[in-house]
Short mmCIF file of C-alpha atoms (C1' of nucleotides) in Angstrom, two decimals:
data_model
loop_
_atom_site.label_atom_id
_atom_site.label_comp_id
_atom_site.label_asym_id
_atom_site.label_seq_id
_atom_site.Cartn_x
_atom_site.Cartn_y
_atom_site.Cartn_z
CA MET A 2 136.52 99.44 94.91
CA GLN A 3 136.89 95.72 94.34
CA LEU A 4 133.95 93.49 93.04
CA PHE A 5 133.92 89.83 92.49
CA ASN A 6 132.74 89.66 88.65
CA THR A 7 131.17 86.50 87.70
CA LEU A 8 132.40 87.00 83.99
CA THR A 9 136.01 86.38 85.08
CA ARG A 10 135.31 84.83 88.37
CA LYS A 11 137.85 87.16 89.79
CA LEU A 12 137.83 89.95 92.25
CA GLU A 13 138.26 93.07 90.17
CA HIS A 14 138.94 96.55 90.44
CA PHE A 15 135.62 98.42 89.57
CA THR A 16 135.65 101.74 87.67
CA PRO A 17 132.78 102.91 85.54
CA GLN A 18 132.75 103.80 81.74
CA THR A 19 131.95 107.54 82.65
CA PRO A 20 133.96 108.76 85.57
CA GLY A 21 131.84 109.20 88.55
CA GLU A 22 128.69 107.61 86.99
CA VAL A 23 127.66 104.10 87.31
CA THR A 24 124.85 102.20 84.98
CA LEU A 25 123.41 99.42 87.19
CA TYR A 26 120.78 97.13 86.17
CA THR A 27 119.02 94.70 88.63
CA CYS A 28 116.82 91.77 87.42
CA GLY A 29 113.73 92.32 89.39
CA PRO A 30 110.69 89.94 90.31
CA THR A 31 108.16 88.31 88.34
CA VAL A 32 104.89 89.58 90.07
CA TYR A 33 102.70 86.62 90.10
CA ASP A 34 102.59 86.11 93.89
CA TYR A 35 104.04 87.43 97.33
CA GLN A 36 107.85 87.83 97.36
CA HIS A 37 109.19 85.68 100.21
CA ILE A 38 112.29 86.72 102.39
CA GLY A 39 114.56 84.93 99.97
CA ASN A 40 113.43 87.12 97.15
CA TYR A 41 113.72 90.07 99.07
CA SER A 42 117.24 89.30 100.18
CA ALA A 43 118.61 89.86 96.97
CA TYR A 44 117.20 93.48 96.78
CA VAL A 45 118.75 94.11 100.10
CA ARG A 46 122.07 92.91 98.96
CA TRP A 47 121.89 95.06 95.86
CA ASP A 48 120.63 98.09 97.82
CA THR A 49 123.90 97.83 99.75
CA LEU A 50 125.89 97.76 96.58
CA VAL A 51 124.18 101.12 95.51
CA ARG A 52 124.66 102.43 98.88
CA THR A 53 128.29 101.57 98.90
CA LEU A 54 128.85 102.97 95.24
CA ARG A 55 127.02 106.43 96.37
CA GLU A 56 129.24 106.55 99.46
CA SER A 57 132.31 105.91 97.37
CA GLY A 58 131.37 109.05 95.34
CA TYR A 59 129.57 107.80 92.35
CA ALA A 60 126.12 108.77 91.08
CA VAL A 61 124.39 105.51 90.20
CA ASP A 62 121.59 105.29 87.62
CA TRP A 63 119.68 102.06 88.62
CA VAL A 64 117.28 100.23 86.90
CA MET A 65 115.21 97.61 88.11
CA ASN A 66 112.53 95.79 86.03
CA ILE A 67 109.15 94.28 87.08
CA THR A 68 108.30 91.14 84.96
CA ASP A 69 104.60 91.41 84.72
CA VAL A 70 104.43 89.14 81.65
CA GLY A 71 105.93 86.28 79.57
CA HIS A 72 107.77 84.42 82.25
CA LEU A 73 106.80 80.71 81.87
CA VAL A 74 106.62 78.27 84.20
CA SER A 75 109.39 76.54 82.56
CA ASP A 76 112.51 78.47 81.50
CA ALA A 77 112.65 76.18 78.56
CA ASP A 78 109.89 77.99 77.05
CA GLU A 79 107.18 75.65 78.09
CA GLY A 80 104.03 75.53 80.03
CA GLU A 81 101.94 78.22 81.20
CA ASP A 82 102.76 82.18 81.68
CA LYS A 83 103.06 82.61 85.44
CA LEU A 84 100.87 85.47 85.34
CA GLN A 85 98.11 83.89 83.51
CA LYS A 86 98.56 81.01 85.97
CA GLY A 87 98.28 83.54 88.68
CA ALA A 88 95.24 84.90 87.41
CA LYS A 89 93.43 81.58 86.91
CA ARG A 90 94.16 80.71 90.66
CA GLU A 91 92.84 84.07 92.07
CA GLY A 92 89.97 84.68 89.44
CA LYS A 93 91.52 87.72 88.38
CA THR A 94 92.99 89.02 85.17
CA ALA A 95 96.58 88.84 84.52
CA TRP A 96 96.70 92.72 84.84
CA ASP A 97 95.00 92.88 88.09
CA VAL A 98 97.54 90.11 89.52
CA ALA A 99 100.53 91.90 88.23
CA LYS A 100 99.39 95.30 89.76
CA PHE A 101 98.55 93.72 93.04
CA TYR A 102 101.90 91.91 93.72
CA MET A 103 103.89 94.69 92.06
CA ASP A 104 102.38 96.94 94.86
CA ASP A 105 102.97 94.41 97.37
CA PHE A 106 106.43 94.11 96.38
CA LEU A 107 107.23 97.64 96.48
CA LEU A 108 105.66 98.04 100.02
CA GLY A 109 108.25 95.25 101.03
CA LEU A 110 111.15 97.10 99.64
CA LYS A 111 110.05 100.18 101.47
CA ALA A 112 109.72 98.23 104.67
CA LEU A 113 113.40 96.86 104.41
CA ASN A 114 114.54 100.46 103.65
CA VAL A 115 115.70 99.52 99.90
CA LEU A 116 116.47 102.71 98.14
CA THR A 117 114.03 103.24 95.22
CA PRO A 118 115.57 102.66 91.84
CA THR A 119 116.21 105.58 89.54
CA HIS A 120 113.91 103.67 87.20
CA VAL A 121 111.29 100.88 88.00
CA VAL A 122 110.17 99.51 84.86
CA ARG A 123 107.56 97.22 83.64
CA ALA A 124 108.01 94.86 80.76
CA THR A 125 104.30 95.61 79.73
CA ASP A 126 105.31 99.39 79.16
CA HIS A 127 108.05 98.04 76.79
CA ILE A 128 106.22 95.88 74.34
CA ALA A 129 107.11 98.10 71.05
CA GLU A 130 110.86 98.30 72.29
CA GLN A 131 110.90 94.65 72.70
CA ILE A 132 109.26 93.99 69.25
CA ALA A 133 111.88 96.44 67.69
CA LEU A 134 114.83 94.54 69.23
CA ILE A 135 113.40 91.06 68.12
CA LYS A 136 113.13 92.73 64.44
CA THR A 137 116.64 93.67 64.67
CA LEU A 138 117.73 90.32 65.69
CA GLU A 139 115.63 89.15 62.67
CA GLN A 140 117.56 91.28 60.30
CA LYS A 141 120.73 90.14 61.53
CA GLY A 142 119.82 86.48 60.97
CA TYR A 143 119.72 85.37 64.63
CA THR A 144 116.18 84.36 64.52
CA TYR A 145 113.83 81.50 63.40
CA ILE A 146 110.16 80.93 63.68
CA ILE A 147 108.40 77.63 64.56
CA ASP A 148 104.96 76.88 65.35
CA ASP A 149 104.98 78.39 68.94
CA GLY A 150 107.06 81.53 68.50
CA VAL A 151 110.13 83.28 67.29
CA TYR A 152 113.32 81.96 68.75
CA PHE A 153 116.93 83.01 69.11
CA ASP A 154 119.34 80.63 67.45
CA THR A 155 122.15 80.20 70.19
CA SER A 156 124.29 78.32 67.75
CA LYS A 157 124.83 81.76 66.03
CA SER A 158 126.60 83.26 69.11
CA PRO A 159 130.14 82.09 69.33
CA ASP A 160 130.51 82.80 73.06
CA TYR A 161 127.06 81.55 73.90
CA GLY A 162 126.96 80.45 77.63
CA TYR A 163 130.46 81.70 78.68
CA LEU A 164 129.24 83.70 81.64
CA ALA A 165 127.77 80.59 83.18
CA ARG A 166 130.61 78.49 81.70
CA LEU A 167 127.93 76.46 80.14
CA ASP A 168 129.31 73.36 78.26
CA VAL A 169 126.73 73.56 75.50
CA LYS A 170 127.74 70.16 73.70
CA ASN A 171 127.54 68.30 77.24
CA LEU A 172 124.08 70.00 77.65
CA GLN A 173 122.78 68.83 74.51
CA ALA A 174 124.16 65.45 74.99
CA GLY A 175 122.52 65.11 78.58
CA ALA A 176 119.38 67.01 78.03
CA ARG A 177 116.52 65.25 79.87
CA VAL A 178 114.05 68.19 79.59
CA GLU A 179 111.47 67.85 77.03
CA PHE A 180 111.63 70.69 74.62
CA ASN A 181 109.85 71.75 71.32
CA LYS A 182 111.40 69.40 68.66
CA GLN A 183 111.38 72.36 66.36
CA LYS A 184 114.01 74.13 68.29
CA ARG A 185 117.29 73.88 66.37
CA ASN A 186 119.51 73.86 69.51
CA VAL A 187 118.20 72.80 73.10
CA THR A 188 119.49 76.22 74.44
CA ASP A 189 117.47 78.33 71.96
CA PHE A 190 114.91 80.67 73.30
CA ALA A 191 111.85 82.24 72.74
CA LEU A 192 111.95 85.95 71.83
CA TRP A 193 108.15 86.06 70.93
CA LYS A 194 105.47 83.51 71.80
CA PHE A 195 102.42 83.14 69.96
CA THR A 196 98.90 83.08 71.27
CA PRO A 197 97.69 79.38 70.77
CA ALA A 198 95.01 79.55 67.66
CA GLY A 199 91.56 80.08 68.95
CA GLN A 200 92.58 81.37 72.42
CA LYS A 201 92.53 85.05 73.81
CA ARG A 202 94.98 85.88 76.58
CA ASP A 203 94.59 88.67 79.21
CA MET A 204 97.97 89.90 77.87
CA GLU A 205 98.47 89.95 74.31
CA TRP A 206 99.90 92.23 71.47
CA ASP A 207 100.03 92.46 67.77
CA SER A 208 103.54 91.85 66.19
CA PRO A 209 104.97 91.61 62.95
CA TRP A 210 104.95 87.57 63.41
CA GLY A 211 101.60 87.09 64.85
CA LYS A 212 99.47 87.96 67.86
CA GLY A 213 101.40 87.03 71.21
CA PHE A 214 103.58 88.10 73.89
CA PRO A 215 107.39 88.50 74.51
CA GLY A 216 109.60 85.97 75.84
CA TRP A 217 110.89 86.35 79.32
CA HIS A 218 114.67 87.41 78.46
CA ILE A 219 113.84 90.00 75.91
CA GLU A 220 112.66 92.48 78.36
CA CYS A 221 115.76 92.81 80.43
CA SER A 222 117.96 93.42 77.32
CA VAL A 223 115.54 96.05 76.26
CA MET A 224 114.91 98.02 79.53
CA ALA A 225 118.50 97.92 80.37
CA MET A 226 119.80 99.40 77.08
CA LYS A 227 116.93 101.85 76.87
CA TYR A 228 117.70 103.43 79.95
CA LEU A 229 121.43 102.71 80.51
CA GLY A 230 122.96 102.47 76.96
CA GLU A 231 124.30 99.31 75.19
CA THR A 232 127.01 98.65 77.63
CA LEU A 233 126.17 98.50 81.44
CA ASP A 234 128.76 98.91 84.24
CA ILE A 235 127.25 96.54 86.27
CA HIS A 236 124.33 93.75 85.88
CA THR A 237 123.10 92.04 89.21
CA GLY A 238 120.86 89.40 89.76
CA GLY A 239 120.41 86.23 91.73
CA ILE A 240 122.55 83.09 91.11
CA ASP A 241 119.81 81.06 89.86
CA HIS A 242 119.60 83.83 86.77
CA LEU A 243 123.15 82.74 85.76
CA PRO A 244 122.77 79.67 83.68
CA VAL A 245 119.73 80.80 81.53
CA HIS A 246 118.44 84.17 81.93
CA HIS A 247 121.57 86.02 81.93
CA ILE A 248 123.51 84.20 79.19
CA ASN A 249 120.50 84.67 77.03
CA GLU A 250 120.44 88.59 77.93
CA ILE A 251 124.13 88.56 76.75
CA ALA A 252 123.35 86.53 73.70
CA GLN A 253 120.31 88.60 72.33
CA SER A 254 121.91 92.26 73.34
CA GLU A 255 125.24 91.45 72.09
CA ALA A 256 124.04 89.88 68.85
CA ALA A 257 121.99 93.15 68.34
CA THR A 258 124.55 95.72 69.14
CA GLY A 259 127.84 93.97 68.43
CA LYS A 260 128.87 95.47 71.86
CA GLN A 261 129.65 94.09 75.43
CA PHE A 262 126.58 93.93 77.29
CA ALA A 263 127.56 94.26 80.82
CA ARG A 264 131.27 94.87 82.26
CA PHE A 265 130.62 93.42 85.60
CA TRP A 266 128.21 90.73 86.22
CA LEU A 267 127.39 90.25 90.14
CA HIS A 268 125.48 87.32 91.38
CA CYS A 269 124.06 86.91 95.00
CA ASN A 270 123.66 83.48 96.55
CA HIS A 271 120.37 82.25 97.72
CA LEU A 272 119.16 82.55 101.28
CA MET A 273 118.24 79.13 102.97
CA VAL A 274 115.49 78.72 105.47
CA GLU A 275 116.40 76.47 108.46
CA GLY A 276 119.03 74.88 106.28
CA SER A 277 116.91 74.13 103.20
CA LYS A 278 116.29 75.92 100.13
CA ILE A 279 113.26 77.89 99.75
CA SER A 280 110.60 76.55 97.71
CA LYS A 281 106.85 76.86 97.20
CA SER A 282 106.12 73.21 97.81
CA ALA A 283 108.26 73.12 100.91
CA GLY A 284 106.15 75.92 102.44
CA ASN A 285 109.23 77.91 103.87
CA GLY A 286 108.66 80.94 101.78
CA ILE A 287 108.58 83.03 104.86
CA LEU A 288 106.78 86.45 104.09
CA LEU A 289 107.65 89.73 105.59
CA HIS A 290 103.73 89.86 106.63
CA ASN A 291 104.39 86.76 108.49
CA LEU A 292 107.41 88.06 110.78
CA ALA A 293 105.61 91.22 111.26
CA GLU A 294 102.91 89.30 112.77
CA GLN A 295 105.27 88.01 115.11
CA GLY A 296 106.60 91.33 116.24
CA PHE A 297 109.67 91.41 113.98
CA ASN A 298 110.59 94.82 112.09
CA ALA A 299 111.58 94.17 108.31
CA LEU A 300 114.87 95.92 109.46
CA ASP A 301 115.80 92.87 111.75
CA VAL A 302 115.75 90.93 108.41
CA ARG A 303 118.00 93.54 106.89
CA MET A 304 120.27 93.19 109.96
CA LEU A 305 120.22 89.42 109.48
CA LEU A 306 121.46 89.76 105.84
CA LEU A 307 123.93 92.35 106.64
CA GLN A 308 125.68 89.86 108.74
CA SER A 309 126.25 87.43 105.90
CA HIS A 310 128.19 87.94 102.48
CA TYR A 311 126.33 88.38 99.30
CA ARG A 312 128.00 85.60 97.75
CA THR A 313 127.30 82.91 100.49
CA GLN A 314 124.35 80.69 101.09
CA ALA A 315 123.13 82.25 104.09
CA ASN A 316 120.83 80.57 106.43
CA PHE A 317 117.62 82.21 107.95
CA THR A 318 116.38 80.79 111.28
CA MET A 319 113.92 82.35 113.51
CA ASP A 320 116.98 82.16 116.13
CA GLY A 321 119.04 83.90 113.83
CA LEU A 322 116.52 86.45 113.42
CA ARG A 323 115.94 87.07 117.05
CA ALA A 324 119.69 87.39 117.28
CA ALA A 325 119.60 89.94 114.36
CA ARG A 326 116.88 91.87 116.29
CA GLN A 327 118.82 91.95 119.46
CA ARG A 328 121.93 93.31 117.75
CA ARG A 329 119.87 96.04 115.90
CA LEU A 330 118.58 97.20 119.17
CA SER A 331 122.01 97.34 120.71
CA LEU A 332 123.02 99.56 117.75
CA GLN A 333 119.98 101.64 118.19
CA ALA A 334 120.92 102.10 121.94
CA PHE A 335 124.69 102.86 120.71
CA ALA A 336 123.23 105.66 118.27
CA ASP A 337 120.85 106.93 120.80
CA LEU A 338 123.92 107.83 123.06
CA ARG A 339 124.42 110.70 120.55
CA PHE A 340 121.65 112.54 122.63
CA GLN A 341 123.88 111.51 125.88
CA THR A 342 127.22 112.93 125.36
CA VAL A 343 128.89 113.41 128.80
CA GLU A 344 131.93 116.13 129.50
CA ALA A 345 134.08 113.46 130.64
CA GLY A 346 133.41 110.97 127.94
CA GLU A 347 136.67 109.08 126.76
CA LEU A 348 135.44 108.66 123.00
CA ASN A 349 136.63 111.26 120.73
CA ALA A 350 135.99 112.26 117.16
CA GLN A 351 138.90 110.23 116.03
CA SER A 352 137.24 107.04 117.16
CA PHE A 353 134.31 107.77 114.91
CA THR A 354 136.69 108.71 111.89
CA GLU A 355 138.87 105.63 112.36
CA THR A 356 135.78 103.19 112.33
CA HIS A 357 134.01 105.09 109.70
CA ASN A 358 137.17 104.38 107.34
CA VAL A 359 137.54 100.74 108.30
CA MET A 360 133.89 100.22 107.51
CA LEU A 361 133.95 101.78 104.11
CA GLU A 362 137.26 99.98 103.04
CA GLU A 363 135.52 96.68 104.05
CA LEU A 364 132.50 97.65 102.08
CA GLN A 365 134.55 98.74 99.14
CA ASN A 366 136.30 95.20 99.22
CA ASP A 367 133.29 93.13 97.52
CA LEU A 368 130.64 94.37 100.09
CA GLY A 369 132.10 92.99 103.28
CA THR A 370 129.03 93.79 105.24
CA PRO A 371 130.05 91.38 107.95
CA ASP A 372 133.41 92.83 108.65
CA ALA A 373 132.10 96.30 108.34
CA LEU A 374 129.40 95.27 111.05
CA ALA A 375 132.05 93.79 113.22
CA ALA A 376 134.04 97.15 113.26
CA LEU A 377 130.90 98.94 114.20
CA SER A 378 130.09 96.39 116.92
CA THR A 379 133.46 96.99 118.46
CA LEU A 380 133.08 100.62 118.49
CA ALA A 381 129.47 100.41 119.77
CA GLU A 382 130.82 98.31 122.86
CA SER A 383 133.63 100.58 123.90
CA ALA A 384 131.12 103.54 123.63
CA GLN A 385 128.99 101.82 126.46
CA THR A 386 131.97 101.68 128.61
CA TYR A 387 133.80 104.98 127.95
CA LEU A 388 130.90 107.21 126.80
CA VAL A 389 131.19 109.77 124.33
CA GLY A 390 132.70 113.20 125.11
CA SER A 391 130.62 116.17 124.46
CA ASP A 392 133.42 117.60 122.10
CA ALA A 393 132.74 114.43 119.80
CA ALA A 394 129.14 115.14 119.37
CA ARG A 395 129.35 116.50 115.95
CA ALA A 396 131.58 113.51 114.91
CA PHE A 397 129.00 111.02 116.54
CA ALA A 398 126.20 112.41 114.65
CA ASP A 399 127.87 112.41 111.47
CA PHE A 400 129.15 108.85 112.16
CA VAL A 401 125.32 107.76 112.66
CA ALA A 402 124.36 109.53 109.44
CA PHE A 403 126.96 107.52 107.62
CA LEU A 404 125.83 104.33 109.17
CA ASP A 405 122.30 104.90 107.87
CA ARG A 406 123.63 105.81 104.37
CA VAL A 407 125.33 102.45 103.98
CA PHE A 408 123.42 100.09 106.24
CA GLY A 409 120.05 101.58 105.91
CA LEU A 410 119.11 100.52 109.55
CA LYS A 411 117.29 104.06 110.40
CA LEU A 412 119.68 104.35 113.56
CA GLY A 413 119.29 108.20 113.00
CA ASP A 414 115.57 108.12 112.85
CA SER A 415 115.15 107.95 116.54
CA LYS A 416 114.49 111.30 118.32
CA ASP A 417 115.85 112.51 121.71
CA ILE A 418 113.35 111.59 124.45
CA THR A 419 111.10 114.09 125.51
CA VAL A 420 111.27 116.97 128.16
CA GLY A 421 108.77 115.07 129.96
CA GLN A 422 110.92 111.75 129.83
CA LYS A 423 114.11 113.56 131.07
CA GLN A 424 112.14 115.22 133.95
CA LEU A 425 111.16 111.71 134.92
CA ILE A 426 114.80 110.52 134.97
CA THR A 427 115.88 113.43 136.81
CA GLU A 428 112.99 112.87 139.31
CA ARG A 429 114.26 109.15 139.76
CA GLU A 430 117.81 110.33 140.17
CA THR A 431 116.82 112.72 142.98
CA ALA A 432 114.59 109.74 144.58
CA ARG A 433 117.56 107.65 144.39
CA ALA A 434 119.72 110.31 145.96
CA ALA A 435 116.96 110.42 148.80
CA LYS A 436 117.12 106.63 149.19
CA ASP A 437 113.25 106.69 148.23
CA PHE A 438 113.73 103.36 146.17
CA ALA A 439 110.18 102.84 146.05
CA LYS A 440 109.70 105.95 144.29
CA ALA A 441 112.78 105.31 141.98
CA ASP A 442 111.34 102.20 140.81
CA THR A 443 107.91 103.52 140.03
CA LEU A 444 109.62 106.15 138.02
CA ARG A 445 111.53 103.50 136.21
CA ALA A 446 108.45 101.44 135.50
CA GLU A 447 106.78 104.61 134.15
CA LEU A 448 109.63 105.24 131.77
CA GLU A 449 109.76 101.37 130.88
CA ALA A 450 106.08 101.72 129.88
CA GLN A 451 107.25 104.37 127.44
CA LYS A 452 109.81 101.91 126.15
CA ILE A 453 112.64 103.74 127.83
CA THR A 454 115.19 101.47 129.57
CA VAL A 455 117.49 103.41 132.12
CA ARG A 456 120.62 102.17 133.50
CA ASP A 457 122.87 103.84 135.93
CA THR A 458 126.56 104.27 135.35
CA PRO A 459 129.28 106.04 137.19
CA LEU A 460 128.89 108.84 135.01
CA GLY A 461 125.12 109.37 135.38
CA THR A 462 121.98 107.76 134.13
CA ILE A 463 121.79 106.48 130.22
CA TRP A 464 118.60 105.59 128.46
CA ALA A 465 118.12 103.30 125.52
CA ARG A 466 114.96 102.49 123.81
CA SER A 467 113.71 98.94 124.41
CA ASP A 468 111.83 98.51 121.02
"C1'" G B 8 124.63 61.12 86.34
"C1'" G B 9 127.15 66.06 85.32
"C1'" C B 10 128.83 70.93 87.28
"C1'" A B 11 129.85 73.89 91.33
"C1'" C B 12 130.15 75.54 96.26
"C1'" C B 13 130.52 74.47 101.39
"C1'" G B 14 131.58 71.91 106.21
"C1'" U B 15 134.18 77.07 111.83
"C1'" G B 16 132.98 76.89 119.30
"C1'" G B 17 125.14 76.19 121.59
"C1'" C B 18 122.99 79.27 117.14
"C1'" G B 19 124.42 82.81 113.05
"C1'" G B 20 128.61 84.16 110.50
"C1'" A B 21 133.69 86.60 108.91
"C1'" G B 22 138.53 85.81 108.17
"C1'" U B 23 143.76 84.49 107.91
"C1'" G B 24 149.88 80.31 106.32
"C1'" G B 25 152.25 81.87 112.63
"C1'" U B 26 148.25 87.31 116.69
"C1'" U B 27 140.69 87.76 120.31
"C1'" A B 28 136.46 88.31 114.11
"C1'" C B 29 131.77 90.02 115.34
"C1'" G B 30 126.71 89.14 116.99
"C1'" C B 31 123.16 86.24 119.83
"C1'" A B 32 122.60 82.90 123.67
"C1'" A B 33 125.31 80.52 128.17
"C1'" U B 34 128.30 80.38 132.53
"C1'" G B 35 130.91 83.45 136.37
"C1'" G B 36 132.02 88.18 138.35
"C1'" U B 37 131.88 93.80 138.76
"C1'" C B 38 128.84 97.87 139.58
"C1'" U B 39 124.18 98.83 141.95
"C1'" G B 40 119.52 100.27 146.90
"C1'" C B 41 117.90 95.94 143.78
"C1'" A B 42 117.97 94.49 138.86
"C1'" A B 43 115.22 92.38 133.99
"C1'" A B 44 120.02 96.89 132.63
"C1'" A B 45 125.30 97.95 131.66
"C1'" C B 46 130.36 96.43 132.08
"C1'" C B 47 134.28 92.44 132.71
"C1'" A B 48 135.80 87.61 132.27
"C1'" U B 49 135.16 82.36 130.21
"C1'" G B 50 134.43 78.29 126.04
"C1'" U B 51 141.78 74.74 124.59
"C1'" A B 52 136.25 76.40 117.24
"C1'" C B 53 138.12 75.60 112.50
"C1'" A B 54 134.58 67.57 109.51
"C1'" C B 55 138.33 63.44 108.99
"C1'" C B 56 143.00 61.28 106.69
"C1'" G B 57 147.32 62.18 104.34
"C1'" G B 58 151.06 65.80 101.92
"C1'" U B 59 153.71 70.64 101.18
"C1'" U B 60 155.90 74.13 105.11
"C1'" C B 61 159.90 75.95 110.41
"C1'" A B 62 154.68 76.69 110.75
"C1'" A B 63 147.86 75.13 108.27
"C1'" U B 64 141.62 76.24 110.29
"C1'" U B 65 143.92 79.07 105.98
"C1'" C B 66 147.67 75.87 100.51
"C1'" C B 67 147.49 70.58 97.63
"C1'" G B 68 145.26 65.38 97.27
"C1'" G B 69 141.83 62.13 99.04
"C1'" U B 70 137.45 60.35 102.28
"C1'" C B 71 132.95 61.38 104.70
"C1'" G B 72 128.73 64.79 104.90
"C1'" G B 73 125.81 69.07 103.45
"C1'" U B 74 123.85 72.42 99.92
"C1'" G B 75 123.05 74.71 95.16
"C1'" C B 76 122.37 74.50 89.83
"C1'" C B 77 121.58 71.29 85.70
"C1'" U B 78 113.87 71.62 86.17
"C1'" C B 79 110.09 77.42 88.46
"C1'" C B 80 112.59 80.46 91.98
"C1'" A B 81 116.29 86.17 94.34
#
RNA sequence: GGCACCGUGGCGGAGUGGUUACGCAAUGGUCUGCAAAACCAUGUACACCGGUUCAAUUCCGGUCGGUGCCUCCA
């Protein structure tokens, strides 16, 4: 399997440290608001990675974090805590806000048919471990304390910023952002933030340095290493995490262990909406709820994402979503043909095997979902023309199961039509043979009302679901 | 201002030094009792200007345009 490793900026052959077992960490959301389709796009991308790894024979131990504390409005460790801000906005406690949006996020993942990670872990459940890691860093001399918290001294990390190819000197010269003047280096980041004197936060804990809460970056290092070991096979995240969050994760993790933190770093690009980036102020952060109200299935969004490569800046448009929906329904009609194999069908088991192999090859080539889909569409189209022979029924069923494993479009979920519906089709054929077209059309309308479209082919009547 | 990336037919979106990506839509046709279905066919796509090459959309340089990051975000 080939994956593009941000660490080397090259397509590399991937093999895990332990044969057959992959350790994977994915940066999850900060749960202070609803997740929009752009946020979700990342998890669909990484879901495809997990599915492809599993299909390639690897067991995948997958950890995703939920940031429910400590992520400040600015990565420069300034401003309010996002959770605290959300709490103020909604008149709830930060704990309530976190719980509410975490649950909503998990429901969204389910709707998108994103596999459940082996471990979904919350930062607030790992406060003791975070304090322990900060202590280790302190003992090794990587930290210093200023008025608002405990900071990591990035100048002590010789390769600081390498992943992002950060030019640290240039950054310092061109720094425009105001930061705490007590910081030794502009890139230094908070490991622990103090609760300001005289204040009481919803979320705060005692620590050796004083009451407060953990910095945003430390949680990922802690939870990744706790569940997956000191060196991960793969660490994934959105491209926005590259220049700050990920280089900080590397700095603190490697400072603590002296070992490489992650062997492969994968970054997905952002989804645009109508050609612009998604931002709260632009009001284009479309939610799954919004799309559901317009009659779209979350799987239509999944389809749309599969059509583009995870490293490109894909564009979400309503026209694109409609096209994706049509394409998904067309693939569903193809999958439903497995209930309708015919004696004289020309598509044999080999057709499915060949397409299966091409698709897997494309996926293993840095998750080439667009090319894998193209191969599938080509087969689906020929199936409409040549129909599938009954001798290939088993191969067809296996193929649909494969599609669901890698694409997660739930094509295999649809059942055969009912005996009653089959009866209607037979009756309609009889009526047609008797040239009683009025009756035939009535029966067709009846089927249509049950979301079944019929079409007449030289080899007989074929049905497809219209929803 | 600094650093990247990108510019593909109506839309979305792959890929490649010389052969149809693919999907959606559109147009024409076939089949059909009819058809909203299905199938077949069609669009002289690869921003512009140079260069390298027998050959460039695909490599190199420049121009123009767009986007992202540097500042919250997946």
